[in-house]
CSV table of C-alpha atoms in Angstrom, one decimal:
chain,number,residue,atom,x,y,z
A,53,MET,CA,1.2,-22.7,-19.1
A,54,SER,CA,-1.7,-22.3,-21.6
A,55,GLU,CA,-3.4,-25.4,-20.0
A,56,LEU,CA,-3.2,-23.8,-16.5
A,57,LEU,CA,-4.5,-20.5,-17.9
A,58,ALA,CA,-7.5,-22.2,-19.5
A,59,ARG,CA,-8.3,-23.9,-16.2
A,60,HIS,CA,-8.0,-20.6,-14.4
A,61,ARG,CA,-10.4,-18.9,-16.7
A,62,ALA,CA,-12.9,-21.7,-16.4
A,63,VAL,CA,-13.2,-21.5,-12.6
A,64,MET,CA,-12.0,-18.1,-11.5
A,65,PRO,CA,-14.0,-14.8,-12.0
A,66,SER,CA,-13.4,-12.8,-15.1
A,67,TRP,CA,-12.6,-9.7,-13.1
A,68,LEU,CA,-9.7,-11.4,-11.3
A,69,SER,CA,-6.8,-9.6,-13.0
A,70,LEU,CA,-3.7,-11.4,-14.4
A,71,TYR,CA,-0.6,-9.6,-15.5
A,72,TYR,CA,1.1,-10.1,-18.9
A,73,GLU,CA,-0.2,-11.2,-22.3
A,74,THR,CA,1.2,-14.7,-21.3
A,75,PRO,CA,0.6,-14.9,-17.5
A,76,ILE,CA,3.3,-16.5,-15.4
A,77,GLU,CA,3.2,-19.0,-12.6
A,78,ILE,CA,5.8,-18.3,-9.9
A,79,THR,CA,7.0,-21.5,-8.4
A,80,SER,CA,10.0,-20.6,-6.2
A,81,GLY,CA,11.9,-17.6,-4.8
A,82,SER,CA,15.1,-16.6,-3.0
A,83,GLY,CA,16.2,-13.2,-1.8
A,84,SER,CA,14.9,-10.6,-4.3
A,85,ARG,CA,14.3,-13.1,-7.1
A,86,VAL,CA,11.6,-15.5,-8.2
A,87,THR,CA,11.5,-18.3,-10.7
A,88,ASP,CA,8.5,-19.2,-12.9
A,89,ALA,CA,7.2,-22.6,-14.0
A,90,GLU,CA,9.2,-22.3,-17.3
A,91,GLY,CA,12.5,-22.0,-15.3
A,92,ARG,CA,13.0,-18.3,-15.9
A,93,THR,CA,14.2,-16.2,-13.0
A,94,TYR,CA,13.2,-12.5,-12.4
A,95,LEU,CA,14.2,-9.7,-10.1
A,96,ASP,CA,11.0,-8.9,-8.2
A,97,PHE,CA,10.3,-5.2,-7.8
A,98,PHE,CA,6.6,-5.7,-6.9
A,99,CYS,CA,6.7,-8.5,-4.3
A,100,GLY,CA,3.2,-9.8,-4.4
A,101,ILE,CA,1.7,-6.3,-4.2
A,102,VAL,CA,4.1,-4.9,-1.6
A,103,THR,CA,3.7,-8.0,0.6
A,104,ASN,CA,6.9,-10.1,0.5
A,105,MET,CA,8.6,-7.3,2.4
A,106,LEU,CA,11.8,-9.2,3.2
A,107,GLY,CA,11.9,-11.0,-0.2
A,108,TYR,CA,11.8,-14.8,-0.4
A,109,ASP,CA,13.1,-17.7,1.7
A,110,ILE,CA,14.2,-15.7,4.7
A,111,ALA,CA,15.6,-18.2,7.2
A,112,GLU,CA,14.5,-16.3,10.3
A,113,VAL,CA,10.8,-16.2,9.2
A,114,ARG,CA,10.8,-19.8,7.8
A,115,GLU,CA,12.3,-21.2,11.0
A,116,ALA,CA,9.8,-19.3,13.2
A,117,VAL,CA,6.9,-20.6,11.3
A,118,GLU,CA,8.3,-24.2,11.3
A,119,ARG,CA,8.8,-24.0,15.1
A,120,GLN,CA,5.1,-23.0,15.5
A,121,ILE,CA,3.9,-25.7,13.2
A,122,ALA,CA,6.0,-28.3,15.0
A,123,THR,CA,4.0,-27.6,18.2
A,124,GLY,CA,0.9,-29.1,16.4
A,125,VAL,CA,-1.0,-25.8,17.2
A,126,VAL,CA,-1.7,-23.9,14.0
A,127,HIS,CA,-5.0,-22.4,15.2
A,128,THR,CA,-6.8,-21.7,18.4
A,129,SER,CA,-8.8,-18.4,17.8
A,130,THR,CA,-8.8,-15.3,20.0
A,131,LEU,CA,-11.0,-17.1,22.6
A,132,TYR,CA,-7.7,-18.3,24.1
A,133,LEU,CA,-4.5,-16.5,25.1
A,134,LEU,CA,-2.0,-16.3,22.3
A,135,ARG,CA,1.5,-15.4,23.4
A,136,GLY,CA,2.7,-14.5,20.0
A,137,GLN,CA,-0.2,-12.2,19.4
A,138,VAL,CA,0.4,-10.3,22.7
A,139,GLU,CA,4.1,-10.0,22.0
A,140,LEU,CA,3.4,-8.6,18.5
A,141,ALA,CA,0.8,-6.2,19.8
A,142,GLU,CA,3.2,-4.9,22.4
A,143,LYS,CA,5.8,-4.1,19.7
A,144,ILE,CA,3.3,-2.4,17.3
A,145,ALA,CA,1.7,-0.4,20.1
A,146,ARG,CA,5.1,0.9,21.1
A,147,LEU,CA,6.2,1.7,17.5
A,148,SER,CA,2.9,3.4,16.6
A,149,GLY,CA,3.4,6.4,18.8
A,150,ILE,CA,-0.3,6.4,19.6
A,151,PRO,CA,-0.9,7.1,23.3
A,152,ASP,CA,-2.3,4.2,25.3
A,153,ALA,CA,-2.5,2.1,22.1
A,154,LYS,CA,-4.2,-1.2,21.8
A,155,VAL,CA,-4.1,-3.6,18.8
A,156,PHE,CA,-6.6,-5.9,17.1
A,157,PHE,CA,-5.5,-8.4,14.4
A,158,THR,CA,-7.3,-9.3,11.2
A,159,ASN,CA,-6.5,-11.3,8.1
A,160,SER,CA,-6.1,-8.4,5.6
A,161,GLY,CA,-5.9,-4.7,5.0
A,162,THR,CA,-9.5,-4.7,3.8
A,163,GLU,CA,-10.7,-6.2,7.1
A,164,ALA,CA,-8.4,-3.8,9.0
A,165,ASN,CA,-9.9,-0.8,7.4
A,166,GLU,CA,-13.4,-2.2,8.0
A,167,THR,CA,-12.6,-2.4,11.7
A,168,ALA,CA,-11.1,1.1,11.8
A,169,LEU,CA,-14.3,2.5,10.2
A,170,LEU,CA,-16.4,0.6,12.7
A,171,LEU,CA,-14.4,2.0,15.6
A,172,ALA,CA,-14.7,5.6,14.3
A,173,THR,CA,-18.4,5.5,13.4
A,174,CYS,CA,-19.3,3.9,16.7
A,175,ALA,CA,-17.2,6.4,18.7
A,176,ARG,CA,-18.7,9.4,16.9
A,177,GLY,CA,-22.3,8.0,16.5
A,178,THR,CA,-22.4,8.9,12.8
A,179,ASP,CA,-21.9,7.3,9.4
A,180,GLN,CA,-20.2,10.3,7.8
A,181,VAL,CA,-16.7,9.7,6.6
A,182,LEU,CA,-14.1,11.9,4.7
A,183,ALA,CA,-11.8,10.2,2.2
A,184,LEU,CA,-9.4,11.3,-0.5
A,185,ARG,CA,-10.0,11.2,-4.3
A,186,ASN,CA,-7.8,8.6,-6.0
A,187,SER,CA,-7.7,6.5,-2.8
A,188,TYR,CA,-8.0,2.7,-2.4
A,189,HIS,CA,-8.9,1.1,0.9
A,190,GLY,CA,-10.0,-2.5,0.1
A,191,ARG,CA,-12.4,-4.7,-1.8
A,192,SER,CA,-15.3,-5.2,0.7
A,193,TYR,CA,-18.6,-3.3,0.8
A,194,GLY,CA,-17.5,-0.7,3.3
A,195,THR,CA,-14.0,-0.2,2.1
A,196,VAL,CA,-15.1,0.2,-1.5
A,197,ALA,CA,-17.5,2.9,-0.2
A,198,VAL,CA,-14.5,5.0,0.9
A,199,THR,CA,-12.3,4.2,-2.1
A,200,GLY,CA,-12.0,7.2,-4.4
A,201,ASN,CA,-10.9,5.4,-7.5
A,202,ARG,CA,-13.7,4.6,-10.0
A,203,GLY,CA,-11.8,1.7,-11.5
A,204,TRP,CA,-12.2,-0.2,-8.2
A,205,LYS,CA,-15.9,0.7,-7.4
A,206,ASN,CA,-18.5,-1.8,-8.4
A,207,SER,CA,-21.5,0.0,-6.9
A,208,SER,CA,-22.7,3.4,-5.7
A,209,LEU,CA,-24.5,1.6,-2.8
A,210,SER,CA,-22.7,2.3,0.5
A,211,PRO,CA,-23.1,1.7,4.2
A,212,LEU,CA,-21.4,5.1,4.8
A,213,ASN,CA,-22.0,8.7,3.9
A,214,VAL,CA,-18.7,9.7,2.2
A,215,HIS,CA,-17.4,13.0,1.1
A,216,TYR,CA,-14.2,13.1,-1.0
A,217,LEU,CA,-11.4,15.6,-0.5
A,218,HIS,CA,-8.5,16.7,-2.6
A,219,GLY,CA,-5.0,15.7,-1.7
A,220,THR,CA,-3.0,14.2,-4.6
A,221,ASP,CA,-4.5,16.0,-7.6
A,222,GLN,CA,-2.1,19.0,-7.7
A,223,ALA,CA,-1.8,18.5,-11.5
A,224,ALA,CA,-5.5,18.8,-12.1
A,225,PRO,CA,-6.7,21.9,-14.1
A,226,ALA,CA,-8.1,23.5,-11.0
A,227,PHE,CA,-4.8,23.5,-9.2
A,228,ARG,CA,-2.2,23.5,-12.0
A,229,GLY,CA,0.6,25.9,-11.4
A,230,MET,CA,0.0,26.2,-7.7
A,231,SER,CA,3.0,25.9,-5.3
A,232,ASP,CA,2.7,23.2,-2.6
A,233,ALA,CA,1.8,25.9,-0.1
A,234,GLU,CA,-1.0,27.4,-2.3
A,235,TYR,CA,-2.3,23.9,-3.0
A,236,ILE,CA,-2.4,23.1,0.7
A,237,ASP,CA,-4.3,26.3,1.4
A,238,ALA,CA,-6.8,25.5,-1.3
A,239,CYS,CA,-7.4,22.0,0.0
A,240,VAL,CA,-7.8,23.1,3.6
A,241,ALA,CA,-10.3,25.8,2.4
A,242,ASP,CA,-12.2,23.1,0.5
A,243,LEU,CA,-12.3,20.9,3.6
A,244,ARG,CA,-13.7,23.7,5.7
A,245,ASP,CA,-16.3,24.4,3.0
A,246,VAL,CA,-17.3,20.7,2.9
A,247,LEU,CA,-17.8,20.7,6.7
A,248,VAL,CA,-20.1,23.8,6.6
A,249,THR,CA,-22.0,23.0,3.5
A,250,ALA,CA,-22.1,19.3,2.6
A,251,THR,CA,-22.0,17.4,5.9
A,252,ALA,CA,-24.3,17.2,8.9
A,253,PRO,CA,-22.7,18.5,12.1
A,254,ASP,CA,-21.1,15.3,13.2
A,255,VAL,CA,-18.4,13.5,11.0
A,256,ALA,CA,-16.9,10.3,12.2
A,257,CYS,CA,-13.4,10.3,10.6
A,258,MET,CA,-11.1,11.0,7.8
A,259,ILE,CA,-9.3,8.0,6.3
A,260,ALA,CA,-6.2,8.5,4.1
A,261,GLU,CA,-3.2,6.7,2.8
A,262,PRO,CA,0.1,8.6,3.3
A,263,ILE,CA,1.0,7.5,-0.2
A,264,GLN,CA,-1.8,6.2,-2.4
A,265,GLY,CA,-0.9,2.6,-3.3
A,266,VAL,CA,-3.3,1.5,-6.0
A,267,GLY,CA,-3.6,5.2,-7.0
A,268,GLY,CA,-0.1,5.0,-8.5
A,269,PHE,CA,2.0,5.9,-5.4
A,270,ALA,CA,0.5,9.4,-5.6
A,271,MET,CA,1.5,11.6,-2.7
A,272,ALA,CA,0.0,14.7,-1.0
A,273,PRO,CA,2.6,17.4,-0.5
A,274,GLU,CA,4.2,17.2,3.0
A,275,GLY,CA,2.2,19.3,5.4
A,276,LEU,CA,-1.2,18.8,3.8
A,277,LEU,CA,-2.3,15.9,6.1
A,278,ALA,CA,-1.1,17.8,9.1
A,279,ALA,CA,-3.1,20.9,8.0
A,280,TYR,CA,-6.1,18.6,7.6
A,281,LYS,CA,-5.6,17.2,11.0
A,282,GLU,CA,-5.7,20.6,12.6
A,283,VAL,CA,-9.2,21.2,11.1
A,284,LEU,CA,-10.3,17.7,12.1
A,285,ASP,CA,-9.2,18.3,15.7
A,286,GLU,CA,-11.3,21.5,15.8
A,287,HIS,CA,-14.4,19.4,15.1
A,288,GLY,CA,-13.5,16.2,17.1
A,289,ILE,CA,-13.2,14.3,13.8
A,290,LEU,CA,-10.9,11.2,14.1
A,291,PHE,CA,-8.0,10.6,11.7
A,292,ILE,CA,-7.3,7.1,10.3
A,293,ALA,CA,-4.0,6.5,8.6
A,294,ASP,CA,-4.1,3.5,6.1
A,295,GLU,CA,-0.6,2.1,6.4
A,296,VAL,CA,-1.3,-1.1,4.6
A,297,GLN,CA,1.3,-0.3,1.9
A,298,THR,CA,3.4,2.4,3.6
A,299,GLY,CA,4.3,0.8,7.0
A,300,TRP,CA,7.4,-0.8,8.5
A,301,GLY,CA,10.0,1.7,7.2
A,302,ARG,CA,9.3,1.3,3.5
A,303,THR,CA,9.4,5.1,2.8
A,304,GLY,CA,12.9,5.2,4.3
A,305,SER,CA,12.3,8.5,6.1
A,306,SER,CA,9.7,7.3,8.6
A,307,PHE,CA,8.7,4.0,10.1
A,308,PHE,CA,5.1,4.7,9.3
A,309,GLY,CA,4.2,6.8,6.2
A,310,ILE,CA,2.2,9.2,8.2
A,311,GLY,CA,5.3,10.2,10.1
A,312,ASN,CA,6.5,12.0,7.0
A,313,HIS,CA,3.6,14.4,7.6
A,314,GLY,CA,4.3,15.0,11.3
A,315,VAL,CA,1.0,13.5,12.3
A,316,THR,CA,0.1,11.1,15.0
A,317,PRO,CA,-3.3,9.5,13.9
A,318,ASP,CA,-6.0,8.3,16.2
A,319,VAL,CA,-6.1,5.0,14.4
A,320,MET,CA,-3.6,3.2,12.0
A,321,THR,CA,-4.3,0.1,9.9
A,322,PHE,CA,-1.7,-2.3,8.6
A,323,ALA,CA,-1.3,-5.5,6.7
A,324,LYS,CA,0.7,-6.8,3.7
A,325,GLY,CA,4.4,-6.8,4.4
A,326,LEU,CA,4.1,-7.5,8.2
A,327,GLY,CA,3.7,-11.2,7.6
A,328,ASN,CA,6.1,-11.4,4.7
A,329,GLY,CA,3.5,-13.4,2.7
A,330,PHE,CA,1.5,-14.8,5.6
A,331,ALA,CA,-2.0,-13.4,6.0
A,332,VAL,CA,-2.0,-10.8,8.7
A,333,GLY,CA,-3.5,-7.3,9.1
A,334,GLY,CA,-4.7,-5.2,12.0
A,335,VAL,CA,-5.6,-2.0,13.7
A,336,VAL,CA,-3.7,0.0,16.3
A,337,ALA,CA,-5.7,2.7,18.0
A,338,ARG,CA,-6.1,4.8,21.1
A,339,GLY,CA,-7.2,2.5,23.9
A,340,ASP,CA,-10.5,4.4,24.5
A,341,LEU,CA,-11.4,4.0,20.8
A,342,MET,CA,-10.5,0.3,20.7
A,343,ASP,CA,-12.4,-0.4,23.9
A,344,GLY,CA,-15.4,1.7,22.8
A,345,LEU,CA,-17.2,-1.2,21.0
A,346,THR,CA,-20.1,-2.5,23.2
A,347,ALA,CA,-21.0,-5.7,21.3
A,348,LYS,CA,-19.0,-8.9,21.6
A,349,GLY,CA,-16.0,-9.4,19.2
A,350,VAL,CA,-13.8,-12.3,18.1
A,351,ALA,CA,-11.4,-12.9,15.2
A,352,THR,CA,-11.5,-16.6,14.1
A,353,PHE,CA,-8.3,-16.4,12.0
A,354,GLY,CA,-7.0,-12.9,13.0
A,355,GLY,CA,-3.8,-13.3,15.0
A,356,ASN,CA,-3.5,-16.9,14.0
A,357,PRO,CA,-0.5,-18.5,15.8
A,358,VAL,CA,1.4,-19.3,12.5
A,359,SER,CA,0.8,-15.8,11.1
A,360,MET,CA,1.9,-14.3,14.4
A,361,ALA,CA,5.1,-16.3,14.3
A,362,ALA,CA,5.9,-15.0,10.8
A,363,ALA,CA,4.9,-11.4,11.7
A,364,ASN,CA,7.0,-11.4,14.9
A,365,ALA,CA,10.0,-12.7,13.0
A,366,THR,CA,9.5,-10.3,10.1
A,367,LEU,CA,9.2,-7.2,12.4
A,368,ASP,CA,12.2,-8.2,14.4
A,369,TYR,CA,14.2,-8.7,11.2
A,370,VAL,CA,13.2,-5.2,10.0
A,371,LEU,CA,14.3,-3.6,13.3
A,372,ASP,CA,17.4,-5.7,13.8
A,373,HIS,CA,18.8,-5.0,10.3
A,374,ASP,CA,17.7,-1.3,10.0
A,375,LEU,CA,15.7,-2.0,6.9
A,376,GLN,CA,14.3,1.5,7.1
A,377,GLY,CA,17.8,2.8,6.6
A,378,ASN,CA,18.3,0.4,3.8
A,379,ALA,CA,15.1,1.6,2.1
A,380,ALA,CA,16.4,5.1,2.2
A,381,ARG,CA,19.8,4.3,0.7
A,382,ARG,CA,18.6,2.0,-2.0
A,383,GLY,CA,15.6,4.2,-2.9
A,384,ALA,CA,17.9,7.2,-3.3
A,385,LEU,CA,20.2,5.2,-5.6
A,386,ILE,CA,17.3,4.1,-7.8
A,387,MET,CA,15.5,7.5,-7.9
A,388,GLU,CA,18.7,9.3,-8.9
A,389,GLY,CA,18.9,7.1,-12.0
A,390,LEU,CA,15.1,7.3,-12.8
A,391,ARG,CA,14.5,11.0,-12.5
A,392,PRO,CA,16.1,11.9,-15.9
A,393,LEU,CA,13.4,9.8,-17.5
A,394,THR,CA,11.1,12.8,-17.1
A,395,ASP,CA,13.0,14.3,-20.0
A,396,LEU,CA,11.3,11.8,-22.2
A,397,SER,CA,8.1,13.0,-23.9
A,398,SER,CA,6.1,9.9,-22.7
A,399,VAL,CA,7.1,10.2,-19.0
A,400,ALA,CA,5.0,12.7,-17.0
A,401,ASP,CA,6.5,12.0,-13.6
A,402,VAL,CA,8.9,10.0,-11.6
A,403,ARG,CA,8.1,10.0,-7.9
A,404,GLY,CA,8.6,8.0,-4.7
A,405,LYS,CA,9.9,7.7,-1.2
A,406,GLY,CA,12.4,5.0,-0.1
A,407,LEU,CA,11.6,1.7,-1.8
A,408,MET,CA,8.2,2.9,-3.0
A,409,PHE,CA,8.5,4.6,-6.4
A,410,ALA,CA,6.6,5.1,-9.6
A,411,ILE,CA,6.8,6.2,-13.3
A,412,GLU,CA,3.8,7.8,-14.9
A,413,MET,CA,3.3,7.3,-18.6
A,414,VAL,CA,1.5,9.7,-21.0
A,415,ASP,CA,0.9,10.1,-24.7
A,416,PRO,CA,3.9,12.0,-26.0
A,417,VAL,CA,1.7,14.3,-28.2
A,418,SER,CA,-1.4,15.0,-26.2
A,419,GLY,CA,0.0,14.4,-22.7
A,420,ALA,CA,-3.1,12.3,-21.9
A,421,PRO,CA,-2.7,9.3,-19.5
A,422,ALA,CA,-1.3,6.3,-21.6
A,423,PRO,CA,-2.2,3.0,-20.0
A,424,ALA,CA,-1.1,1.1,-23.1
A,425,LEU,CA,2.4,2.6,-22.8
A,426,ALA,CA,2.5,1.5,-19.1
A,427,GLY,CA,1.4,-1.9,-20.2
A,428,ALA,CA,4.2,-2.0,-22.8
A,429,VAL,CA,6.7,-1.1,-20.0
A,430,LEU,CA,5.3,-3.8,-17.8
A,431,GLU,CA,5.8,-6.4,-20.6
A,432,GLY,CA,9.1,-5.1,-21.6
A,433,ALA,CA,10.5,-5.2,-18.1
A,434,ARG,CA,9.4,-8.8,-17.7
A,435,GLU,CA,11.1,-9.7,-21.0
A,436,ARG,CA,14.3,-8.1,-19.5
A,437,GLY,CA,13.9,-10.1,-16.2
A,438,LEU,CA,12.1,-7.6,-13.9
A,439,LEU,CA,8.7,-7.7,-12.4
A,440,VAL,CA,6.9,-4.5,-11.7
A,441,GLY,CA,3.3,-3.3,-11.0
A,442,GLN,CA,0.8,-1.2,-12.9
A,443,GLY,CA,-1.8,1.1,-11.4
A,444,GLY,CA,-3.0,4.7,-11.0
A,445,VAL,CA,-6.5,6.0,-11.4
A,446,HIS,CA,-6.0,5.8,-15.2
A,447,ASN,CA,-3.8,2.7,-15.1
A,448,ASN,CA,-0.9,4.5,-16.6
A,449,VAL,CA,1.6,4.3,-13.7
A,450,LEU,CA,4.3,1.7,-13.2
A,451,ARG,CA,4.7,1.1,-9.4
A,452,MET,CA,7.6,-0.6,-7.8
A,453,ALA,CA,8.1,-1.7,-4.2
A,454,PRO,CA,11.2,-4.0,-4.0
A,455,PRO,CA,12.0,-6.0,-0.8
A,456,LEU,CA,13.3,-3.9,2.0
A,457,THR,CA,16.3,-6.2,2.0
A,458,LEU,CA,17.3,-5.1,-1.5
A,459,ASN,CA,21.1,-5.0,-2.0
A,460,GLU,CA,23.0,-2.4,-4.0
A,461,GLU,CA,23.7,-4.8,-6.9
A,462,ASP,CA,20.0,-5.7,-7.4
A,463,ALA,CA,19.0,-2.1,-6.9
A,464,ARG,CA,21.3,-1.0,-9.8
A,465,GLU,CA,20.2,-3.9,-12.0
A,466,GLY,CA,16.5,-3.2,-11.5
A,467,ARG,CA,17.0,0.6,-12.0
A,468,ASP,CA,18.9,0.0,-15.3
A,469,ILE,CA,16.3,-2.4,-16.6
A,470,LEU,CA,13.6,0.3,-15.9
A,471,ILE,CA,15.7,3.0,-17.7
A,472,ASP,CA,16.3,0.7,-20.7
A,473,THR,CA,12.7,-0.4,-20.9
A,474,VAL,CA,11.0,3.0,-20.6
A,475,THR,CA,13.5,4.5,-23.0
A,476,ALA,CA,12.8,1.8,-25.6
A,477,VAL,CA,9.0,2.2,-25.2
A,478,ASP,CA,9.4,6.0,-25.6
A,479,THR,CA,11.5,5.6,-28.7
A,480,LYS,CA,9.1,3.2,-30.3
A,481,VAL,CA,6.0,5.3,-29.7
A,482,ARG,CA,7.7,8.5,-31.0
A,483,SER,CA,8.9,6.8,-34.1
A,484,ALA,CA,5.4,5.5,-34.8
């Protein structure tokens, strides 16, 4: 492994993150588990950054891909009719709840959000965009511009005029001690103030994640995004829901994360889990918005026949096996076990919905964000056979998004490893 790591460092950029003091190479997988090049097997609670939504080696997906490859047609481009693309678009348009919806496919969530921003700014004739603090919307020039997380912003240069709103910072000094209702009122008042003091009359859109993924699975209190939407509607401002991490039933209580807020957006973006590892992203929007672009458009690889075969099979599997319901059941079981961890002095919060949950680590004395402790949990969980993620604006949050197919036995095992690991790290840091 040291030889491969040396080769990686020689030819890959230094800013390309690798987990673990001794990075691992995953060489095979089955169900909720993966095996590394050393032959060690792990329960995977991160799934390629919320992407292997059904887990590994799912026969229905593999066979659909193999059937498409067997035709000899792995690519044609959107200049030709693509049956699988049309079929998938029909399903997504129906599930979205957006009236007269149309769908455009891309290769990633970043590209999907770029497209959504293009639709909104063209429709409204302005480059002004509202976004949330602590958000993450992609790695490209435009999506970095609307990302409210300093750790992922390389440059202040931007093609957009962005104003950041509150939404998931209820623990900040300005809001500490407020109830959900008081916090929502304060955020809405701030939005109204931004619109009358900081922006020109026309604003294109607001873009928001129903649960902030890279931001450490931080969540706005239910009702805030609906309250924001009321203000946006007063001004004709469009609402974009970034569902790249929250879509397809992962939250357990709604098929798309925005449904937990009682909001039907004008535009939704999606990616990651839909292809169960195959590259697919896209935008679903009101037909008038989607048709509003006047220049020519094409997607060379967006809606690729092989990716469409995988995505159709994945979405069908989610619906046929009620994986939204499974996410609700398994998530409740896990969260019931994890919540008592907040009694530990190094755990500030345990939060989540369905199979999307997080543990926030802090210094047990000062209460300050503790990325080193989160890193210790990341390493300790791997040593115990569990893969998890790390994030948050201060990089002090463990984030978990197991496969939606997670069974009860694996849910209990992963939960118990997390409890054991966090408790061990807390004990060690307090004794030091």
